[in-house]
Short mmCIF file of C-alpha atoms and ligand atoms in Angstrom, two decimals:
data_model
loop_
_atom_site.label_atom_id
_atom_site.label_comp_id
_atom_site.label_asym_id
_atom_site.label_seq_id
_atom_site.Cartn_x
_atom_site.Cartn_y
_atom_site.Cartn_z
CA MET X 1 94.30 -14.08 4.69
CA SER X 2 94.40 -10.50 3.48
CA GLY X 3 91.81 -9.82 0.75
CA VAL X 4 93.87 -6.88 -0.50
CA LEU X 5 96.88 -9.11 -1.13
CA GLU X 6 94.94 -12.03 -2.58
CA VAL X 7 96.43 -13.33 -5.83
CA SER X 8 94.32 -14.94 -8.55
CA SER X 9 94.98 -18.33 -10.12
CA GLU X 10 94.66 -16.55 -13.51
CA TRP X 11 97.59 -14.24 -12.70
CA LEU X 12 99.68 -17.19 -11.46
CA ALA X 13 98.89 -19.14 -14.67
CA LEU X 14 99.80 -16.13 -16.84
CA ARG X 15 103.21 -15.73 -15.22
CA GLU X 16 104.09 -19.45 -14.86
CA ALA X 17 106.06 -19.88 -18.12
CA GLU X 18 108.15 -16.75 -17.53
CA ASP X 19 108.78 -17.75 -13.90
CA ALA X 20 109.97 -21.17 -15.12
CA ARG X 21 112.30 -19.56 -17.66
CA ALA X 22 113.62 -17.07 -15.11
CA ARG X 23 114.37 -19.21 -12.02
CA SER X 24 118.04 -20.08 -11.48
CA LEU X 25 118.78 -23.58 -12.77
CA PRO X 26 122.29 -23.66 -11.21
CA LEU X 27 120.77 -23.01 -7.76
CA ALA X 28 118.14 -25.71 -8.36
CA GLU X 29 120.89 -28.18 -9.31
CA ALA X 30 122.87 -27.19 -6.22
CA ALA X 31 119.73 -27.75 -4.10
CA ALA X 32 119.28 -31.19 -5.68
CA ALA X 33 122.87 -32.05 -4.74
CA LEU X 34 122.11 -31.25 -1.06
CA LEU X 35 119.36 -33.87 -0.82
CA PRO X 36 120.09 -37.03 1.14
CA PRO X 37 119.49 -40.35 -0.67
CA GLY X 38 116.01 -41.84 -0.36
CA PRO X 39 112.52 -40.32 -0.32
CA VAL X 40 112.39 -36.52 -0.56
CA THR X 41 109.90 -34.20 1.17
CA VAL X 42 109.74 -30.63 -0.13
CA HIS X 43 107.86 -27.90 1.76
CA ASP X 44 106.81 -25.21 -0.73
CA LEU X 45 105.92 -21.99 1.11
CA GLY X 46 103.37 -19.64 -0.47
CA SER X 47 102.79 -22.38 -3.03
CA GLY X 48 99.82 -20.82 -4.80
CA THR X 49 98.69 -23.34 -7.42
CA GLY X 50 101.95 -25.33 -7.29
CA SER X 51 104.04 -23.72 -10.04
CA MET X 52 107.32 -24.33 -8.13
CA ALA X 53 106.53 -28.06 -7.85
CA ARG X 54 105.81 -28.27 -11.59
CA TRP X 55 109.19 -26.63 -12.32
CA LEU X 56 111.43 -28.23 -9.67
CA ALA X 57 110.06 -31.77 -9.22
CA PRO X 58 111.49 -32.97 -12.59
CA LEU X 59 114.94 -31.73 -11.51
CA LEU X 60 114.95 -33.73 -8.25
CA PRO X 61 115.21 -37.46 -7.53
CA GLY X 62 112.21 -39.39 -6.20
CA PRO X 63 110.15 -40.61 -4.60
CA GLN X 64 108.95 -37.08 -3.74
CA THR X 65 106.25 -35.67 -1.49
CA TRP X 66 105.44 -31.96 -1.75
CA VAL X 67 103.67 -30.15 1.06
CA LEU X 68 102.05 -27.00 -0.32
CA HIS X 69 101.84 -24.29 2.38
CA ASP X 70 99.58 -21.33 1.66
CA TRP X 71 96.94 -19.38 3.54
CA ASN X 72 94.69 -19.55 0.46
CA ALA X 73 92.95 -22.95 0.43
CA ASP X 74 91.43 -22.30 -3.05
CA LEU X 75 94.91 -22.00 -4.57
CA THR X 76 96.28 -25.16 -2.94
CA ALA X 77 93.11 -27.04 -4.00
CA HIS X 78 93.77 -25.86 -7.55
CA ALA X 79 97.24 -27.43 -7.32
CA GLN X 80 95.72 -30.85 -6.57
CA ARG X 81 93.65 -30.83 -9.78
CA GLY X 82 95.05 -32.26 -13.00
CA ASP X 83 98.15 -34.41 -13.39
CA ALA X 84 100.67 -34.42 -10.55
CA PRO X 85 104.18 -33.20 -11.45
CA ARG X 86 106.74 -35.96 -12.20
CA ASP X 87 110.14 -36.45 -10.60
CA ARG X 88 113.47 -36.88 -12.40
CA HIS X 89 112.68 -40.58 -12.96
CA GLY X 90 109.21 -39.90 -14.39
CA SER X 91 107.17 -40.99 -11.33
CA ALA X 92 104.27 -38.84 -10.12
CA VAL X 93 104.97 -36.89 -6.92
CA ALA X 94 102.58 -36.96 -3.95
CA LEU X 95 100.99 -33.57 -3.15
CA ARG X 96 99.63 -32.48 0.25
CA SER X 97 98.29 -29.12 1.38
CA SER X 98 98.92 -27.25 4.61
CA VAL X 99 96.71 -24.19 4.91
CA GLU X 100 98.13 -21.71 7.43
CA PRO X 101 99.64 -18.22 7.67
CA LEU X 102 103.41 -18.49 7.35
CA GLU X 103 103.92 -16.44 10.50
CA GLN X 104 102.90 -19.63 12.33
CA LEU X 105 105.50 -21.80 10.60
CA THR X 106 107.74 -23.67 13.04
CA ALA X 107 110.47 -26.30 12.86
CA ALA X 108 107.79 -28.90 13.70
CA HIS X 109 106.10 -28.22 10.34
CA LEU X 110 109.39 -28.96 8.58
CA ALA X 111 110.40 -32.02 10.62
CA ALA X 112 111.70 -34.76 8.29
CA GLY X 113 111.68 -32.25 5.45
CA SER X 114 114.46 -32.42 2.84
CA LEU X 115 114.07 -29.00 1.26
CA VAL X 116 112.07 -25.78 1.72
CA THR X 117 111.15 -23.86 -1.41
CA ALA X 118 109.36 -20.61 -2.22
CA SER X 119 108.86 -18.63 -5.39
CA ALA X 120 107.62 -15.06 -5.75
CA LEU X 121 106.91 -14.98 -2.02
CA LEU X 122 109.47 -13.13 0.08
CA ASP X 123 108.59 -9.60 -1.11
CA VAL X 124 104.97 -9.96 0.06
CA LEU X 125 106.00 -11.05 3.57
CA THR X 126 106.45 -9.05 6.76
CA ALA X 127 109.64 -9.06 8.81
CA GLY X 128 107.91 -11.34 11.36
CA GLU X 129 107.02 -13.88 8.67
CA ALA X 130 110.53 -13.79 7.17
CA HIS X 131 112.01 -14.40 10.64
CA ALA X 132 109.58 -17.28 11.27
CA ILE X 133 110.60 -18.97 8.00
CA VAL X 134 114.34 -18.57 8.57
CA ASP X 135 114.05 -19.66 12.22
CA ALA X 136 112.05 -22.75 11.22
CA CYS X 137 114.56 -23.74 8.50
CA VAL X 138 117.53 -23.19 10.81
CA ALA X 139 115.99 -25.08 13.75
CA ALA X 140 114.98 -28.02 11.51
CA ARG X 141 118.28 -27.79 9.52
CA VAL X 142 116.40 -27.91 6.20
CA PRO X 143 118.02 -26.13 3.19
CA ALA X 144 115.96 -23.48 1.43
CA LEU X 145 115.68 -22.58 -2.26
CA LEU X 146 113.92 -19.20 -2.41
CA SER X 147 113.33 -18.07 -5.98
CA LEU X 148 112.18 -14.86 -7.63
CA SER X 149 112.08 -12.14 -4.99
CA VAL X 150 111.75 -8.80 -6.77
CA THR X 151 114.66 -6.43 -6.20
CA GLY X 152 112.80 -3.30 -7.34
CA ASP X 153 115.08 -2.79 -10.35
CA VAL X 154 113.46 -2.62 -13.78
CA GLU X 155 114.77 -1.61 -17.20
CA LEU X 156 112.24 -0.48 -19.78
CA GLN X 157 112.98 -0.04 -23.48
CA PRO X 158 112.75 2.48 -25.01
CA ARG X 159 113.73 4.57 -22.01
CA ASP X 160 111.43 7.36 -20.80
CA PRO X 161 112.18 10.04 -18.17
CA ARG X 162 109.03 8.98 -16.28
CA ASP X 163 110.26 5.38 -15.76
CA ARG X 164 112.28 6.24 -12.67
CA ARG X 165 109.49 8.20 -10.91
CA ILE X 166 107.00 5.37 -11.49
CA ALA X 167 109.55 2.78 -10.31
CA THR X 168 110.27 4.75 -7.12
CA ALA X 169 106.57 5.07 -6.26
CA PHE X 170 105.98 1.40 -7.09
CA ASN X 171 108.80 0.29 -4.80
CA HIS X 172 107.38 2.39 -1.94
CA HIS X 173 104.02 0.77 -2.60
CA GLN X 174 105.63 -2.66 -2.23
CA ARG X 175 106.71 -1.66 1.28
CA ARG X 176 103.30 -0.34 2.34
CA GLU X 177 101.36 -1.41 5.39
CA VAL X 178 98.36 -3.59 4.51
CA GLU X 179 95.86 -4.30 7.26
CA GLY X 180 98.52 -3.91 9.94
CA ARG X 181 101.18 -5.86 8.00
CA ARG X 182 104.23 -3.88 6.83
CA LEU X 183 105.56 -5.64 3.69
CA LEU X 184 109.28 -6.11 3.04
CA GLY X 185 108.94 -5.43 -0.70
CA PRO X 186 112.22 -5.08 -2.60
CA TYR X 187 114.30 -5.41 0.59
CA ALA X 188 113.00 -8.93 1.24
CA GLY X 189 115.59 -10.98 -0.63
CA ARG X 190 118.54 -9.16 0.95
CA ILE X 191 116.97 -9.33 4.43
CA VAL X 192 116.40 -13.08 4.23
CA GLU X 193 119.90 -13.58 2.82
CA GLY X 194 121.22 -11.64 5.83
CA LEU X 195 119.17 -13.63 8.32
CA PHE X 196 120.53 -16.94 7.01
CA SER X 197 124.09 -15.57 7.00
CA LEU X 198 123.68 -14.34 10.59
CA ALA X 199 122.55 -17.85 11.53
CA GLY X 200 125.89 -19.09 10.19
CA TRP X 201 124.46 -20.74 7.06
CA ASN X 202 125.96 -20.81 3.58
CA VAL X 203 124.05 -18.65 1.13
CA ARG X 204 124.36 -18.62 -2.66
CA ARG X 205 122.55 -15.99 -4.68
CA ALA X 206 121.66 -15.52 -8.33
CA LEU X 207 120.28 -12.45 -10.04
CA THR X 208 117.37 -13.63 -12.17
CA THR X 209 115.22 -11.75 -14.67
CA TRP X 210 111.79 -11.65 -16.18
CA ARG X 211 112.25 -10.58 -19.82
CA LEU X 212 108.93 -9.24 -21.00
CA SER X 213 108.23 -8.31 -24.60
CA ASP X 214 105.68 -8.75 -27.36
CA ARG X 215 106.56 -12.48 -27.23
CA ASP X 216 103.93 -12.52 -24.47
CA PRO X 217 101.95 -9.26 -24.81
CA ARG X 218 99.35 -10.27 -22.21
CA LEU X 219 101.95 -10.78 -19.48
CA LEU X 220 103.75 -7.55 -20.39
CA THR X 221 100.46 -5.61 -20.41
CA GLU X 222 99.24 -7.05 -17.09
CA TRP X 223 102.60 -6.50 -15.41
CA PHE X 224 102.95 -2.96 -16.75
CA ASP X 225 99.38 -1.90 -15.91
CA GLY X 226 99.72 -3.30 -12.38
CA TRP X 227 103.09 -1.56 -11.97
CA VAL X 228 101.70 1.85 -12.98
CA GLU X 229 98.46 1.43 -11.00
CA ALA X 230 100.40 0.64 -7.82
CA ALA X 231 102.60 3.70 -8.39
CA GLU X 232 99.49 5.90 -8.83
CA GLN X 233 97.96 4.52 -5.64
CA GLN X 234 101.15 5.25 -3.77
CA ASP X 235 101.57 8.76 -5.15
CA PRO X 236 98.35 10.28 -6.57
CA ARG X 237 100.40 13.24 -7.87
CA LEU X 238 101.50 10.86 -10.64
CA LEU X 239 97.93 10.38 -11.92
CA ASP X 240 98.06 13.03 -14.70
CA GLU X 241 101.54 12.11 -15.84
CA ALA X 242 100.81 8.38 -15.73
CA SER X 243 97.83 8.52 -18.06
CA GLY X 244 99.90 9.85 -21.03
CA TYR X 245 102.74 7.51 -20.07
CA ARG X 246 100.40 4.51 -20.10
CA GLU X 247 98.99 5.45 -23.54
CA LEU X 248 102.48 5.84 -24.99
CA ARG X 249 103.64 2.48 -23.62
CA HIS X 250 100.51 0.69 -24.92
CA ALA X 251 101.06 2.20 -28.40
CA GLN X 252 104.72 1.05 -28.28
CA LEU X 253 103.57 -2.40 -27.19
CA ARG X 254 101.13 -2.68 -30.13
CA ARG X 255 104.02 -1.82 -32.49
CA GLY X 256 106.26 -4.44 -30.82
CA GLU X 257 108.64 -1.71 -29.58
CA PHE X 258 108.18 -2.01 -25.81
CA SER X 259 110.05 -4.42 -23.53
CA ALA X 260 110.85 -4.70 -19.82
CA VAL X 261 113.43 -6.51 -17.73
CA VAL X 262 112.29 -7.08 -14.15
CA TYR X 263 115.10 -8.10 -11.79
CA HIS X 264 114.75 -10.75 -9.09
CA LEU X 265 116.98 -12.45 -6.54
CA ASP X 266 117.13 -16.23 -6.08
CA LEU X 267 118.72 -17.66 -2.93
CA LEU X 268 119.93 -21.06 -1.81
CA ALA X 269 120.70 -21.37 1.91
CA TRP X 270 122.01 -24.48 3.68
CA PRO X 271 123.63 -25.34 7.02
CA ARG X 272 127.42 -25.49 7.31
C1 SAM J 1 102.85 -14.27 -5.81
S1 SAM J 1 102.11 -15.70 -5.19
C2 SAM J 1 103.27 -16.96 -5.70
C3 SAM J 1 102.66 -18.33 -5.77
C4 SAM J 1 103.57 -19.45 -6.25
N1 SAM J 1 104.71 -19.63 -5.37
C5 SAM J 1 104.01 -19.21 -7.66
O1 SAM J 1 105.20 -18.98 -7.88
O2 SAM J 1 103.15 -19.27 -8.57
C6 SAM J 1 102.36 -15.64 -3.41
C7 SAM J 1 101.64 -16.76 -2.69
O3 SAM J 1 101.96 -16.70 -1.31
C8 SAM J 1 100.79 -16.80 -0.52
N2 SAM J 1 101.05 -16.02 0.70
C9 SAM J 1 101.44 -14.71 0.77
N3 SAM J 1 101.63 -14.33 2.04
C10 SAM J 1 101.37 -15.42 2.80
C11 SAM J 1 101.40 -15.64 4.21
N4 SAM J 1 101.75 -14.67 5.05
N5 SAM J 1 101.05 -16.87 4.68
C12 SAM J 1 100.70 -17.86 3.80
N6 SAM J 1 100.67 -17.70 2.46
C13 SAM J 1 101.00 -16.48 1.96
C14 SAM J 1 99.68 -16.22 -1.40
O4 SAM J 1 98.41 -16.72 -1.06
C15 SAM J 1 100.12 -16.67 -2.80
O5 SAM J 1 99.62 -17.92 -3.13
#
């Protein structure tokens, strides 16, 4: 696992409610309709602490088994603590972990699977990992519900002329090379959509949004600070400009005047 790209359970907990509000319900219902009758096995890729299972399990029939795939064993262990999510009928789902880098995913991992899921994953993958996931789904003929890939588009209110420069640098940062891995960043959702289409699969898409405001000032602050910091790392010429920009945005946030919409793409892909 890459230390630089490691995510914390605290960050995943902070964003969980907004992720749940943002994910496309129509695509989740369409995924549920693709499931064959009987026991369901869901493979959640890049599961982190299991937020996708907590959101989706109650929308699917049971009995359900979730296999949580992540290269971070601490995060999957976290998912096993506490109460298991419940299926549509109120029964607890079974949770298993599979700790491996997704580049190694094959159809054998997904054998007898009913559904593949991922949330907030595709943009931190490489092209090789994205191909491995699509190839594995296609070879095993398992539909995939892939939620919340960032598109790189953001809308901040009130507008500021510096927004665009920071956004451009941030989006380049999302496509940087980290320890030999070139990330797909904001292109990820469209690339994976294209790979499934090229394989002859049906693909449905939904534009989904994080809507950040003083309703949840901690999430807005963390997201905004991370967004600006990444832009500064990418383009150190922004350092001077960004410090005044950051102060202004924090003052606006304290007065309840600052909000952000962060655009994502959700995909559902299934065999014809
Ligand atoms: C932004 S987090 C999202 C976690 C979870 N899906 C959620 O929505 O809360 C991305 C997750 O993918 C995992 N991950 C990223 N790249 C991976 C890779 N190449 N192989 C395996 N896991 C990976 C990370 O460890 C992290 O848990």
